[in-house]
mmCIF file of C-alpha atoms and ligand atoms in Angstrom:
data_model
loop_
_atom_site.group_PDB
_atom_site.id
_atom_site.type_symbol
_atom_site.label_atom_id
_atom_site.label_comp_id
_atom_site.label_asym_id
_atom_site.label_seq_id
_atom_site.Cartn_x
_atom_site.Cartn_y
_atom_site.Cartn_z
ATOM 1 C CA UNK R 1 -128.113 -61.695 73.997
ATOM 2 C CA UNK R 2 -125.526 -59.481 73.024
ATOM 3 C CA UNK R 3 -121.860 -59.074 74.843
ATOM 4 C CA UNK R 4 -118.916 -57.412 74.972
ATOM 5 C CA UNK R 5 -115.753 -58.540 72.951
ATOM 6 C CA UNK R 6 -112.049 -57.441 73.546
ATOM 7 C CA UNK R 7 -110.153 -58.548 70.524
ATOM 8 C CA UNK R 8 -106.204 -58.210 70.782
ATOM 9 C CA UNK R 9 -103.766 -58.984 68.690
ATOM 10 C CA UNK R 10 -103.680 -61.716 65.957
ATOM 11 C CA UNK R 11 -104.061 -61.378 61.972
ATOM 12 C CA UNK R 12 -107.212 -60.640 59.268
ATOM 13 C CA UNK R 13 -109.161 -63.237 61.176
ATOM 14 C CA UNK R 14 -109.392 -61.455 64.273
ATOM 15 C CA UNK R 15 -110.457 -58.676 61.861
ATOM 16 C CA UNK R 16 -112.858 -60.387 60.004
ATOM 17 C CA UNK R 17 -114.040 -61.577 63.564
ATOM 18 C CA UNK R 18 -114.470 -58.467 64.820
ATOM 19 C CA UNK R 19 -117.163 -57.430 62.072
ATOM 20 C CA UNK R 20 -118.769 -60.823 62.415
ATOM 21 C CA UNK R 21 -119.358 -60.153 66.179
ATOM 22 C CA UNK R 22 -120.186 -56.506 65.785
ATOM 23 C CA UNK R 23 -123.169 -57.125 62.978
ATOM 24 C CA UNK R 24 -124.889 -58.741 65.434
ATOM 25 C CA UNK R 25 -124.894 -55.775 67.563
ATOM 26 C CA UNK R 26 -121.768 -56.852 70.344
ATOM 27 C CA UNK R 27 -119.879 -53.835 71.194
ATOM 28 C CA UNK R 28 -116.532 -54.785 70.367
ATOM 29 C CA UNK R 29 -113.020 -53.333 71.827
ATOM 30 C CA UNK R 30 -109.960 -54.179 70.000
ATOM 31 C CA UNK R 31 -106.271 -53.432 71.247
ATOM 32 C CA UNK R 32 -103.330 -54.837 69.252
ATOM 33 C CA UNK R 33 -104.807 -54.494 66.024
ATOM 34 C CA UNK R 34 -104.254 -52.695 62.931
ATOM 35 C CA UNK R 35 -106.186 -49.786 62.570
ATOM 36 C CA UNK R 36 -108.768 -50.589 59.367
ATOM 37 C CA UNK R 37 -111.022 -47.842 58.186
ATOM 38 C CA UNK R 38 -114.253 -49.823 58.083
ATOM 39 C CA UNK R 39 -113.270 -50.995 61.526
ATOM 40 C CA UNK R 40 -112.941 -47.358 62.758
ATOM 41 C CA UNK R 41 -116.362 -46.529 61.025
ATOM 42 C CA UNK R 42 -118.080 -49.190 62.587
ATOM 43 C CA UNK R 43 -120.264 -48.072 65.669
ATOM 44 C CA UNK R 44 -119.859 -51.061 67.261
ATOM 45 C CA UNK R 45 -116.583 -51.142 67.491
ATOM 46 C CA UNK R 46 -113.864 -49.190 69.416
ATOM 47 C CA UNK R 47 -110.029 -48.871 69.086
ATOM 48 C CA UNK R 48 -108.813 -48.683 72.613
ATOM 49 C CA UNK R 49 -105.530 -47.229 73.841
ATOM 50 C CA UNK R 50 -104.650 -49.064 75.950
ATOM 51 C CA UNK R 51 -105.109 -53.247 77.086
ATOM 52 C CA UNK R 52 -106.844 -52.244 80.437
ATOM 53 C CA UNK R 53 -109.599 -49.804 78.352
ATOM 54 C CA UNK R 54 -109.740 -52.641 76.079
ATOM 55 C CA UNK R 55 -110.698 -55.173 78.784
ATOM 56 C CA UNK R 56 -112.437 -53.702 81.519
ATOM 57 C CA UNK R 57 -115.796 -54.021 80.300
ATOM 58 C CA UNK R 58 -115.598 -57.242 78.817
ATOM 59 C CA UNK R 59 -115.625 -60.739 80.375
ATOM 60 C CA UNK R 60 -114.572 -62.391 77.011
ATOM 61 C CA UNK R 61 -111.225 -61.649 75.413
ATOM 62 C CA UNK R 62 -110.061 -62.595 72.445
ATOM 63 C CA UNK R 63 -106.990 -63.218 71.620
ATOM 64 C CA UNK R 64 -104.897 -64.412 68.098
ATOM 65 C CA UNK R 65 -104.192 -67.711 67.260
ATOM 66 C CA UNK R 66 -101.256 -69.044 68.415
ATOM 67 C CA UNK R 67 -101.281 -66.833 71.339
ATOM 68 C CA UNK R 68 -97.927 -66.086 71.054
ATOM 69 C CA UNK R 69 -94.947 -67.493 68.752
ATOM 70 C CA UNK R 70 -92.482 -66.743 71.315
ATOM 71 C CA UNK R 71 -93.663 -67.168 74.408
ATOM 72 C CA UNK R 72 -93.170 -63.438 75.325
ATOM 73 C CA UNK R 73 -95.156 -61.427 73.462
ATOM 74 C CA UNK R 74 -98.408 -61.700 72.237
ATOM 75 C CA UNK R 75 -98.922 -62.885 68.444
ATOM 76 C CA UNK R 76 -99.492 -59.443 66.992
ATOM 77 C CA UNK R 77 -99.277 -57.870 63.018
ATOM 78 C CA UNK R 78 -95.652 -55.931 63.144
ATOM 79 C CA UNK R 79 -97.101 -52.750 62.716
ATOM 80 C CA UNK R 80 -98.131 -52.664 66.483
ATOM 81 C CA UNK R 81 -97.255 -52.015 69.486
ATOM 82 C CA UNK R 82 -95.781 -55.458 71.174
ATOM 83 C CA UNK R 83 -98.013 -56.769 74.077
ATOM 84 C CA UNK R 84 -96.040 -58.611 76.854
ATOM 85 C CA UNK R 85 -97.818 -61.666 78.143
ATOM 86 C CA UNK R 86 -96.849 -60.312 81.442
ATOM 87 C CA UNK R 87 -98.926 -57.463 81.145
ATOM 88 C CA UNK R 88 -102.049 -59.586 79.647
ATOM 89 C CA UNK R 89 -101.494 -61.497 82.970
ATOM 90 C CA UNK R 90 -101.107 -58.305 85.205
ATOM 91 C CA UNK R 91 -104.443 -56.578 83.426
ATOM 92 C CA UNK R 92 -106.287 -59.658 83.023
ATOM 93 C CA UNK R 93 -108.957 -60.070 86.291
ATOM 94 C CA UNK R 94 -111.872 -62.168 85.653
ATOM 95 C CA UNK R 95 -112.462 -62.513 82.467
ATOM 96 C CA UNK R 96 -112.413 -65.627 80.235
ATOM 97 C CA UNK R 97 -109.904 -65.874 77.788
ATOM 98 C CA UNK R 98 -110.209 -67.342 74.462
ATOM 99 C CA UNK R 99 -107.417 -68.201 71.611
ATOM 100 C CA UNK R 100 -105.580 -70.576 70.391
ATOM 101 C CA UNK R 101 -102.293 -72.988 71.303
ATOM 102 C CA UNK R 102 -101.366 -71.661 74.373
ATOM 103 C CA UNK R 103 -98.157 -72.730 76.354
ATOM 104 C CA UNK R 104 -98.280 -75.028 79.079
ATOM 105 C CA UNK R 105 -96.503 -72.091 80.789
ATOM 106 C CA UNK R 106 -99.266 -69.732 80.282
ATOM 107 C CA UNK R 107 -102.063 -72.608 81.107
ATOM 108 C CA UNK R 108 -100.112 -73.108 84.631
ATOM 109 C CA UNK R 109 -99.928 -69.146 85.067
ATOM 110 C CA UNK R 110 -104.054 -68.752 83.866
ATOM 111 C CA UNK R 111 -104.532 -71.538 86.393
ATOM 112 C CA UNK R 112 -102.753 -69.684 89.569
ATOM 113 C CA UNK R 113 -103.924 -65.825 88.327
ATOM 114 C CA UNK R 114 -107.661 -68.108 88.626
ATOM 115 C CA UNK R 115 -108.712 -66.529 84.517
ATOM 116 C CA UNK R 116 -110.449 -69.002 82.545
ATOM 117 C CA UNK R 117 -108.503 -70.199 79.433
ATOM 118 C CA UNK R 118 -110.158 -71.785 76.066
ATOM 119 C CA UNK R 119 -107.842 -73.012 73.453
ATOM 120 C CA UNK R 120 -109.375 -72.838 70.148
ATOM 121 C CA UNK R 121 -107.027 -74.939 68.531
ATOM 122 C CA UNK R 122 -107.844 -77.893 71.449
ATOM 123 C CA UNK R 123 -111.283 -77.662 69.579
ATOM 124 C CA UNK R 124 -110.877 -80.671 66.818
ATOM 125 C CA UNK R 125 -113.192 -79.878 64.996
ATOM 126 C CA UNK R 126 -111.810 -76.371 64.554
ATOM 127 C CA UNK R 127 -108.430 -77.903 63.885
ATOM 128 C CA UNK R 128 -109.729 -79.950 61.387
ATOM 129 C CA UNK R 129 -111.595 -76.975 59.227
ATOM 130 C CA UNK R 130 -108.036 -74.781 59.490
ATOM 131 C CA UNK R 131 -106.514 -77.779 57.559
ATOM 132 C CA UNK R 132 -108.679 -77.273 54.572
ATOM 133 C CA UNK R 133 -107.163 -73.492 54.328
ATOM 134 C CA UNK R 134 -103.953 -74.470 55.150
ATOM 135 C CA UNK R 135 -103.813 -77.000 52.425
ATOM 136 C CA UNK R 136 -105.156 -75.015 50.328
ATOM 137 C CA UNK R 137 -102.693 -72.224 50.438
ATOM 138 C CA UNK R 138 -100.442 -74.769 50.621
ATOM 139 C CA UNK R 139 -101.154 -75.232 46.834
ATOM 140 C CA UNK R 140 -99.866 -71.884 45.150
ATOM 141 C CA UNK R 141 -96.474 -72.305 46.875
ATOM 142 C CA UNK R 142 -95.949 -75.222 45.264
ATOM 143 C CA UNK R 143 -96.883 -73.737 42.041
ATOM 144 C CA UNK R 144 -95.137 -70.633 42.202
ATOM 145 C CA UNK R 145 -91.857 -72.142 43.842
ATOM 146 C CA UNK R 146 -91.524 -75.133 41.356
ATOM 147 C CA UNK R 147 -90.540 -74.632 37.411
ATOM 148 C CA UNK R 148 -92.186 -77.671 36.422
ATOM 149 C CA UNK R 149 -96.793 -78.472 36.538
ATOM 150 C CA UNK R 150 -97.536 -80.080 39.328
ATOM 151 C CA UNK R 151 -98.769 -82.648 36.940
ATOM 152 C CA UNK R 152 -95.350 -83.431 36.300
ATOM 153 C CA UNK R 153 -94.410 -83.528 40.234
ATOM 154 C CA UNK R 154 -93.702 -86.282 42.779
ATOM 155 C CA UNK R 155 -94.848 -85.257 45.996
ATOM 156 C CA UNK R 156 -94.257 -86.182 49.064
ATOM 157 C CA UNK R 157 -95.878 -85.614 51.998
ATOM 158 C CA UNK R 158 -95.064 -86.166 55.707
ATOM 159 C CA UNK R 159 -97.744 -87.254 57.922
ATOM 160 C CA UNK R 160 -101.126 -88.384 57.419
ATOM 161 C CA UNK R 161 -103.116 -86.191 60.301
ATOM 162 C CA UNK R 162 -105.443 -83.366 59.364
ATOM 163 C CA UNK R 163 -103.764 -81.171 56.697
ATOM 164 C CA UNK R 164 -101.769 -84.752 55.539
ATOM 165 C CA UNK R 165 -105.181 -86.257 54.458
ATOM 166 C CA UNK R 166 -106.579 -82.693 53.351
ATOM 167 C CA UNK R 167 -103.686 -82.067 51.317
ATOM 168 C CA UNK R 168 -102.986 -85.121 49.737
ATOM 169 C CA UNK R 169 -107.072 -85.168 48.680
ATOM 170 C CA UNK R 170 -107.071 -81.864 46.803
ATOM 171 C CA UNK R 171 -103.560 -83.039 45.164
ATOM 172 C CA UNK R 172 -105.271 -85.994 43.832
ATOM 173 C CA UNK R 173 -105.560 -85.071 40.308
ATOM 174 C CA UNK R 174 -102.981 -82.291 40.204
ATOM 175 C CA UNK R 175 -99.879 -84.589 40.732
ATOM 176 C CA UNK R 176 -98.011 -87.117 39.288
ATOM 177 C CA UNK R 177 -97.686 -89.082 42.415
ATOM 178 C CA UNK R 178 -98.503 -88.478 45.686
ATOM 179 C CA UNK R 179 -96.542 -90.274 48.438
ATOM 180 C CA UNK R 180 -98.047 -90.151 52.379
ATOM 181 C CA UNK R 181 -95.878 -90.758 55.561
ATOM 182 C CA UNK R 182 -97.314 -92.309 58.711
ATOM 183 C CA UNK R 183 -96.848 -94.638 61.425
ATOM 184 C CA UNK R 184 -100.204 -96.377 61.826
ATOM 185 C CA UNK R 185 -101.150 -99.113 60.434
ATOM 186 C CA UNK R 186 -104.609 -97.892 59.850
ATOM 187 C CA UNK R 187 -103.488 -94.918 58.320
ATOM 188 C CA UNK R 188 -100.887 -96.086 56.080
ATOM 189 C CA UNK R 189 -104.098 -98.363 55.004
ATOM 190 C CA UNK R 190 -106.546 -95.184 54.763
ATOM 191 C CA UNK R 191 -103.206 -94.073 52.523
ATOM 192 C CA UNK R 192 -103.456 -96.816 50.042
ATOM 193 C CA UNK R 193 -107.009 -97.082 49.822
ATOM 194 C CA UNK R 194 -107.964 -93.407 48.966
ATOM 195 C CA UNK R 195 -105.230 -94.350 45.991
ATOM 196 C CA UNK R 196 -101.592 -92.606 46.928
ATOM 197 C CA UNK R 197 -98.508 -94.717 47.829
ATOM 198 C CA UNK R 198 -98.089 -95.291 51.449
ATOM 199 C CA UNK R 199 -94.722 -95.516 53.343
ATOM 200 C CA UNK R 200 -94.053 -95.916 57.081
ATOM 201 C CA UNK R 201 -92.331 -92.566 58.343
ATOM 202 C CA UNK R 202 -89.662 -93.972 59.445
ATOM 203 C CA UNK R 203 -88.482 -95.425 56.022
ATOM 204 C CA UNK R 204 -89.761 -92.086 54.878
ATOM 205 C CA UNK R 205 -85.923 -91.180 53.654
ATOM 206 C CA UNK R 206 -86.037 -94.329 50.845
ATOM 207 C CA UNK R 207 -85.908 -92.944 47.518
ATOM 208 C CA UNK R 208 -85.811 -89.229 49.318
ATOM 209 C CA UNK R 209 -84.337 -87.969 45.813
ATOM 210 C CA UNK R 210 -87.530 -88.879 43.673
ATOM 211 C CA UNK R 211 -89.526 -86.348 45.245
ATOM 212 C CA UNK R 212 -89.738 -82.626 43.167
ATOM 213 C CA UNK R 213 -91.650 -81.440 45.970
ATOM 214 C CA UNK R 214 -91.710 -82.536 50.034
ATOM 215 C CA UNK R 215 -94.130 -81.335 52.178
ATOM 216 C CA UNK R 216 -93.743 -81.895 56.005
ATOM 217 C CA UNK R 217 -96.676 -81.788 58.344
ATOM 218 C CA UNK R 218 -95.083 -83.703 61.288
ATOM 219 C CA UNK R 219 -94.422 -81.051 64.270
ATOM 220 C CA UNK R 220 -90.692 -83.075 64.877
ATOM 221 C CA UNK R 221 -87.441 -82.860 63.896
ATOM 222 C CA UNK R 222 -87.646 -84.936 60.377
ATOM 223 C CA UNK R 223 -86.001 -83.519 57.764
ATOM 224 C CA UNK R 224 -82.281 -83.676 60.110
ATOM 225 C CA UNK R 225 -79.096 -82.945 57.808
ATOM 226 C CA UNK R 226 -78.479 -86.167 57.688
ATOM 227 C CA UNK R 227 -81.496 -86.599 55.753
ATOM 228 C CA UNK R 228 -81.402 -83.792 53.877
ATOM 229 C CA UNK R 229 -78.077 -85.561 52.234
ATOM 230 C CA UNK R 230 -80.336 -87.493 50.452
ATOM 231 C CA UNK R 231 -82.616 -84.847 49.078
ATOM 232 C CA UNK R 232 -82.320 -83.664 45.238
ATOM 233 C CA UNK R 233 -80.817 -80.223 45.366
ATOM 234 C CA UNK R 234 -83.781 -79.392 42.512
ATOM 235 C CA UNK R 235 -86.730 -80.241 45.322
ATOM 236 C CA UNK R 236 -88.909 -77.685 46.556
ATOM 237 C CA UNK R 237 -89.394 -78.569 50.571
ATOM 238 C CA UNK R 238 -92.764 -77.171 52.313
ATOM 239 C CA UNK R 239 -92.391 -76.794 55.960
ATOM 240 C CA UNK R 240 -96.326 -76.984 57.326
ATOM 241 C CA UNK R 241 -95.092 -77.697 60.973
ATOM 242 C CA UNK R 242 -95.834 -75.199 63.447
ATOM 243 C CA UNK R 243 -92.621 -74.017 65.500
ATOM 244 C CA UNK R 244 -89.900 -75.574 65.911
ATOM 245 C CA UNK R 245 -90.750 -76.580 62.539
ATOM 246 C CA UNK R 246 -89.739 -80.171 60.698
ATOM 247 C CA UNK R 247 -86.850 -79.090 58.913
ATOM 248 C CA UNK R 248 -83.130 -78.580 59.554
ATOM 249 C CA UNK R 249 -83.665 -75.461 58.116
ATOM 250 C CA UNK R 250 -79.752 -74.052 57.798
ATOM 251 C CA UNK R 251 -78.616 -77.425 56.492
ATOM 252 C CA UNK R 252 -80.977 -77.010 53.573
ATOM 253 C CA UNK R 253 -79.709 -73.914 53.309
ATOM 254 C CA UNK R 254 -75.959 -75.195 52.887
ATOM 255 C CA UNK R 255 -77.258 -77.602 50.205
ATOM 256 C CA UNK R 256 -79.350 -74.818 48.166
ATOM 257 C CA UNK R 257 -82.453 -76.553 48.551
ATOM 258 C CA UNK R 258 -85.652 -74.216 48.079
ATOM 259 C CA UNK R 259 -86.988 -73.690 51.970
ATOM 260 C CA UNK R 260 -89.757 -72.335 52.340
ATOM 261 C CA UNK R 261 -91.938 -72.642 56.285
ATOM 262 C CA UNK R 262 -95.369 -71.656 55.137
ATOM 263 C CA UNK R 263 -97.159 -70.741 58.682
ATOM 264 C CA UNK R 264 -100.346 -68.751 59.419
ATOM 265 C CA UNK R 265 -101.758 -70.106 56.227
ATOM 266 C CA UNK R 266 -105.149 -69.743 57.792
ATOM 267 C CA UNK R 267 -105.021 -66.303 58.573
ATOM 268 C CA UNK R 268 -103.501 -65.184 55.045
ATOM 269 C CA UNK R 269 -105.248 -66.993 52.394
ATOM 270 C CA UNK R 270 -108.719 -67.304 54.321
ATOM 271 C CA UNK R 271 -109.558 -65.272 57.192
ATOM 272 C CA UNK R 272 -113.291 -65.014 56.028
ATOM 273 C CA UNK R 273 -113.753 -68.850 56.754
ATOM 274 C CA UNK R 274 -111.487 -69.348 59.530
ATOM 275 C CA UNK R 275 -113.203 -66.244 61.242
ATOM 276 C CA UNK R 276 -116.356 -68.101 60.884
ATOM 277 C CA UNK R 277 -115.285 -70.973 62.051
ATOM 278 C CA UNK R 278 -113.691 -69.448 64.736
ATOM 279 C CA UNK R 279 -117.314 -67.693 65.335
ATOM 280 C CA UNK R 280 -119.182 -70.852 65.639
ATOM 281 C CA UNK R 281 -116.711 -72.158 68.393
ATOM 282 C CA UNK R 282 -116.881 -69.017 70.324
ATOM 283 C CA UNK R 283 -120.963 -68.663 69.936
ATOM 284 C CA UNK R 284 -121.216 -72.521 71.290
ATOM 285 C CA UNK R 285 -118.457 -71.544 74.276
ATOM 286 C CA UNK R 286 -120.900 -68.708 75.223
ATOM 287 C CA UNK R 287 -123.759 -70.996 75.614
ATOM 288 C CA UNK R 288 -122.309 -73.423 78.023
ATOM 289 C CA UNK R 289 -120.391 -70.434 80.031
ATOM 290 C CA UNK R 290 -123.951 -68.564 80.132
ATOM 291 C CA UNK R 291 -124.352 -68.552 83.370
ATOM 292 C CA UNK R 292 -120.861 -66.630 84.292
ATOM 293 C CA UNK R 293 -120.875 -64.119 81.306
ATOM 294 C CA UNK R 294 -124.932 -62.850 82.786
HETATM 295 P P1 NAP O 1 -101.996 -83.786 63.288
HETATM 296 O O1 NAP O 1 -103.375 -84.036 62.798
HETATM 297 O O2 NAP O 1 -101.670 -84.055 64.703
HETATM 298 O O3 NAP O 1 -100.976 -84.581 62.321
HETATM 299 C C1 NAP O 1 -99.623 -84.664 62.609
HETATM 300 C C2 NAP O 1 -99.025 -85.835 61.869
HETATM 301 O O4 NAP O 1 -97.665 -85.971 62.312
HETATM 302 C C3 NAP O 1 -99.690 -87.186 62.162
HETATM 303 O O5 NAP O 1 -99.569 -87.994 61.035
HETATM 304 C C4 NAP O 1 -98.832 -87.730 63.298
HETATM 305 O O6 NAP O 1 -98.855 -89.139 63.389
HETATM 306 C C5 NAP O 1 -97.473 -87.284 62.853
HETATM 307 N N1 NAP O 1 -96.537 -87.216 63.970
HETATM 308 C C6 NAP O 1 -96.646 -86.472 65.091
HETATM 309 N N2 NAP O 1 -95.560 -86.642 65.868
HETATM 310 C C7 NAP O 1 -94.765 -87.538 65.223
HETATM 311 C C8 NAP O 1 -93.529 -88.135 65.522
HETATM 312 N N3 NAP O 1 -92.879 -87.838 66.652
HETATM 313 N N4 NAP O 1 -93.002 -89.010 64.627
HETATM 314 C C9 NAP O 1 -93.645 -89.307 63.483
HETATM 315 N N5 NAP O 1 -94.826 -88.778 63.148
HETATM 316 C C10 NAP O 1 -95.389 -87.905 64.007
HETATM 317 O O7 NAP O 1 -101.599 -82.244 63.063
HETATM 318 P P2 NAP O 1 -102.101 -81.283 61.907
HETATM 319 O O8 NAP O 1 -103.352 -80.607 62.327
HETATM 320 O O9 NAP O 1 -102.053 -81.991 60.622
HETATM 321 O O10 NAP O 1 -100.968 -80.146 61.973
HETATM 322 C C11 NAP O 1 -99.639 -80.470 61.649
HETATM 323 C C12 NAP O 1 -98.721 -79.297 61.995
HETATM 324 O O11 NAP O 1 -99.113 -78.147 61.253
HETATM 325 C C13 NAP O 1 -98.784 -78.863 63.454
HETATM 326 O O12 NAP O 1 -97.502 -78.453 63.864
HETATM 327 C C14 NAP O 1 -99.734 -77.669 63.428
HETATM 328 O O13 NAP O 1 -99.526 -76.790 64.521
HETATM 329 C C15 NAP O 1 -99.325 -77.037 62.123
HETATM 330 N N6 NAP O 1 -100.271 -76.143 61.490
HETATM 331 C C16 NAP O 1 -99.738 -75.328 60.546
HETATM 332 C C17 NAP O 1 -100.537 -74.455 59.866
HETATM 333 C C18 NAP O 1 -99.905 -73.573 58.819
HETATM 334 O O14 NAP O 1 -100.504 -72.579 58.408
HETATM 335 N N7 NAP O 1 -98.708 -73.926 58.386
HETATM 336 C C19 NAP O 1 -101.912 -74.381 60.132
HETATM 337 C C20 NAP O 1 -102.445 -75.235 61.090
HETATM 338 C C21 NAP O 1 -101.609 -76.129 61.770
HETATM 339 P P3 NAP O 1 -99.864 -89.882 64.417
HETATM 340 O O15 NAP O 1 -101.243 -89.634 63.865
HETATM 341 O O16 NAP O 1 -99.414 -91.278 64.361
HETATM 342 O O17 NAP O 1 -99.670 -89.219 65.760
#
């Protein structure tokens, strides 16, 4: 059965999504997005002018992933036109919509405007696959932002959830040593037995200035000034955590350590996968929600 799609805002994997849906034969209607010849070619597809033309035939919407990074607008490329949550609420009538990390805020306003909300990123196992691109774009920044191999590199890195463990598996090999961070017993077991060196985050600042490279995956304040102190001004810190981030950002600043808050990593290094994983979600969401969407 075929459907049709709004798609608004986001990056390449709303894109990328866009063609998946529209090969087999949705009509999709984007708003929000970068204009892309191959999109604009595409019979199945339509750029709308507006979020209402956009939306009005469709009872799924799309939406990026997060939703929105500030809680105003919605997540869009910078080359168009900002979309106000406000208005997504005020155009928005019956229609289910799907994206990812949404505010409580916007949950409790979905709830009283009665719209249907799915969060991708509640979807583990779609959490879970975005790790794999996230660690591995993760990679190049450390080899492009460090002078040394990462053979020659201590790593540390600062929680042991989904891109902890994915990370610290495809640096096995490439590094000299790989430290993990966590505060479960079990995982600080998993930690030793797949073969890195495990310490509890909270003694995570012992021996901070070993580390040539710190990665922090731990969506809390971690890296505070205080700790920073204790950082070698020649470490390269990774910031993985989704805002507010991990990292005392201006205090590393002060002390010239190398920032750098890799987000989106998803979207920029592998929108092809993520789109199809994003896909599979959204095809098994339209199954159980058959009988509204007929
Ligand atoms: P996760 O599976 O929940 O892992 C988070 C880790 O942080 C776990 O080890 C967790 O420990 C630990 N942690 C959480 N709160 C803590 C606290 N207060 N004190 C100490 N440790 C704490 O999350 P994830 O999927 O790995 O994602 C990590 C972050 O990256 C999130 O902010 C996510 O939004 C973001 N993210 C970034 C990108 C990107 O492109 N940069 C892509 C996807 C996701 P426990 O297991 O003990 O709770």
């Amino acid at each position: 059965m075929n459907f049709n799609f709004a798609l608004i805002g986001g990056d390449l994997r709303n894109i990328r999504l866009a063609e998946m849906l529209a090969k087999e034969k949705n009509q999709i209607y984007l708003y929000g997005i970068e204009k892309q010849k191959q999109l604009e070619e595409n019979p199945y597809i339509k750029y709308c002018d507006t979020l209402k033309e956009a939306i009005d035939f469709c009872k799924i919407i799309i939406g990026p992933i997060p939703f929105s990074r500030d809680g105003m607008f919605l997540n869009t490329n910078q080359n168009v036109k900002k979309i106000s949550i406000k208005e997504i609420l005020n155009t928005m009538e019956k229609q289910i919509l799907i994206a990812g990390n949404f505010s409580e805020e916007f949950e409790k306003l979905a709830k009283e405007n009665k719209f249907q909300i799915i969060d991708l990123m509640k979807k583990e196992e779609l959490a879970i696959l975005n790790a794999i691109a996230t660690a591995e774009g993760t990679i190049p920044i450390m080899i492009e932002e460090t002078e040394n191999n990462l053979q020659d590199c201590n790593i540390l890195i600062l929680g042991f959830g989904r891109i902890g463990k994915v990370l610290a598996s495809k640096l096995k090999g490439l590094a000299n040593k790989i430290v993990c961070t966590a505060r479960k017993q079990e995982d600080l077991a998993w930690i030793e037995a797949y073969g890195y060196e495990a310490i509890k985050t909270e003694e995570f600042y012992l021996n901070l200035n070993q580390y040539d490279i710190i990665i922090n995956t731990i969506p809390k304040m971690i890296l505070t000034k205080e700790k920073l102190k204790m950082v070698s001004p020649k470490s390269l810190l990774i910031d993985l955590a989704s805002k507010p981030g991990g990292i005392d950002f201006e205090a590393a600043k002060e002390k010239k350590i190398k920032t750098i808050w890799a987000l989106g990593l998803p979207g920029k290094v592998a929108p092809e996968s993520s789109a199809k994983y994003i896909k599979k979600i959204i095809d098994e969401e339209i199954k159980k929600e058959r009988k509204i969407l007929t």
